[in-house]
Coordinates of N, CA and C in Angstrom, one line a residue:
V1 N 100.4 123.1 96.5 CA 99.4 123.4 95.3 C 99.4 122.1 94.4
A2 N 100.5 121.4 94.2 CA 100.4 120.3 93.3 C 99.6 119.1 93.9
F3 N 99.7 118.9 95.1 CA 99.0 118.0 95.8 C 97.5 118.2 95.9
A4 N 97.2 119.6 96.2 CA 95.9 119.9 96.3 C 95.0 119.6 95.0
A5 N 95.7 119.8 93.9 CA 94.9 119.6 92.6 C 95.0 118.1 92.2
A6 N 95.8 117.3 92.7 CA 96.1 115.9 92.2 C 94.8 115.1 92.8
R7 N 94.5 113.9 92.0 CA 93.5 113.1 92.4 C 94.2 111.8 92.8
F8 N 94.3 111.5 94.0 CA 94.9 110.3 94.5 C 94.5 110.1 96.0
D9 N 94.5 108.8 96.3 CA 94.0 108.4 97.7 C 94.9 108.4 98.7
G10 N 96.2 108.8 98.5 CA 97.2 108.9 99.5 C 98.3 107.6 99.3
V11 N 98.8 107.3 100.4 CA 99.9 106.2 100.2 C 99.2 104.9 100.1
L12 N 99.3 104.3 98.9 CA 98.8 102.9 98.7 C 97.4 102.7 99.0
G13 N 96.5 103.8 98.9 CA 95.0 103.8 99.1 C 94.7 103.4 100.6
L14 N 95.4 104.2 101.4 CA 95.1 104.0 102.9 C 94.1 104.8 103.4
A15 N 93.4 105.6 102.6 CA 92.3 106.4 103.0 C 91.1 105.6 103.5
F16 N 90.2 106.2 104.5 CA 89.0 105.5 104.9 C 88.1 105.4 103.6
P17 N 87.3 104.3 103.4 CA 86.5 104.1 102.3 C 85.7 105.5 101.9
G18 N 85.2 106.1 102.9 CA 84.4 107.3 102.6 C 85.4 108.6 102.2
A19 N 86.6 108.6 102.4 CA 87.5 109.6 102.0 C 88.1 109.2 100.5
A20 N 88.1 108.1 100.0 CA 88.7 107.7 99.0 C 88.3 108.5 97.7
A21 N 89.2 108.7 96.7 CA 88.8 109.5 95.6 C 87.8 108.8 94.6
G22 N 87.8 107.5 94.6 CA 87.0 106.8 93.6 C 86.2 105.7 94.3
P23 N 85.5 104.9 93.5 CA 84.7 104.0 94.1 C 85.4 102.6 94.5
A24 N 86.7 102.6 94.3 CA 87.4 101.2 94.7 C 87.6 101.1 96.1
R25 N 87.6 100.0 96.7 CA 87.8 99.7 98.2 C 89.4 100.0 98.4
P26 N 89.9 100.6 99.5 CA 91.1 100.8 99.8 C 91.8 99.4 100.0
V27 N 93.1 99.4 99.6 CA 93.8 98.1 99.6 C 93.6 97.3 100.9
F28 N 94.0 97.9 102.1 CA 94.0 97.2 103.3 C 92.5 96.7 103.7
D29 N 91.5 97.6 103.4 CA 90.2 97.2 103.7 C 89.8 95.9 102.8
S30 N 90.2 95.9 101.5 CA 90.1 94.7 100.7 C 90.7 93.5 101.3
M31 N 91.9 93.7 101.7 CA 92.7 92.5 102.3 C 92.1 91.9 103.5
M32 N 91.6 92.8 104.4 CA 91.0 92.6 105.6 C 89.6 91.7 105.3
A33 N 88.8 92.3 104.3 CA 87.6 91.6 104.1 C 87.8 90.2 103.5
Q34 N 89.0 89.9 102.9 CA 89.4 88.7 102.4 C 90.0 87.7 103.4
R35 N 90.2 88.3 104.6 CA 90.7 87.6 105.8 C 92.1 87.2 105.5
L36 N 93.0 88.1 104.9 CA 94.4 87.8 104.6 C 95.3 88.0 105.7
F37 N 94.8 88.5 106.8 CA 95.6 88.8 108.0 C 95.1 87.9 109.1
Q38 N 96.0 87.5 109.9 CA 95.7 86.8 111.1 C 94.9 87.6 112.1
H39 N 95.3 88.9 112.2 CA 94.7 89.8 113.0 C 94.6 91.2 112.1
N40 N 93.5 91.8 112.2 CA 93.2 93.2 111.3 C 94.2 94.2 111.8
V41 N 95.5 94.1 111.9 CA 96.5 95.0 112.3 C 97.6 95.0 111.4
F42 N 98.1 96.1 111.1 CA 99.3 96.2 110.1 C 100.3 97.4 110.6
S43 N 101.4 97.4 110.2 CA 102.3 98.6 110.4 C 103.3 98.7 109.4
F44 N 103.9 99.9 109.4 CA 105.0 100.2 108.6 C 106.2 100.6 109.4
R45 N 107.4 100.2 108.9 CA 108.6 100.5 109.6 C 109.3 101.4 108.5
L46 N 109.5 102.7 109.1 CA 110.3 103.6 108.2 C 111.6 104.0 108.9
R47 N 112.6 104.0 108.2 CA 113.9 104.2 108.7 C 114.6 105.5 108.0
R48 N 115.3 106.3 108.7 CA 115.9 107.4 108.1 C 117.1 107.0 107.2
Y49 N 117.9 106.0 107.6 CA 119.0 105.6 107.0 C 119.0 104.2 106.7
P50 N 119.2 103.7 105.5 CA 119.2 102.3 105.2 C 120.1 101.4 106.0
T51 N 121.2 101.9 106.5 CA 122.0 101.0 107.3 C 121.7 101.0 108.9
A52 N 120.8 101.8 109.2 CA 120.3 101.9 110.6 C 119.6 100.6 111.1
P53 N 119.8 100.2 112.3 CA 119.1 99.0 112.9 C 117.7 99.3 113.1

């Protein structure tokens, strides 16, 4: 219920521009438009335990 009533775009604004809550361009869309990546690909590495390889 708390998330259903909240106004946010998700994790770091990763929503598609049409799904964003406000008029701002999502973070990675903005970075790609500025050509800050060598390739328009990015990833996240999530680990369960901080000491795991």
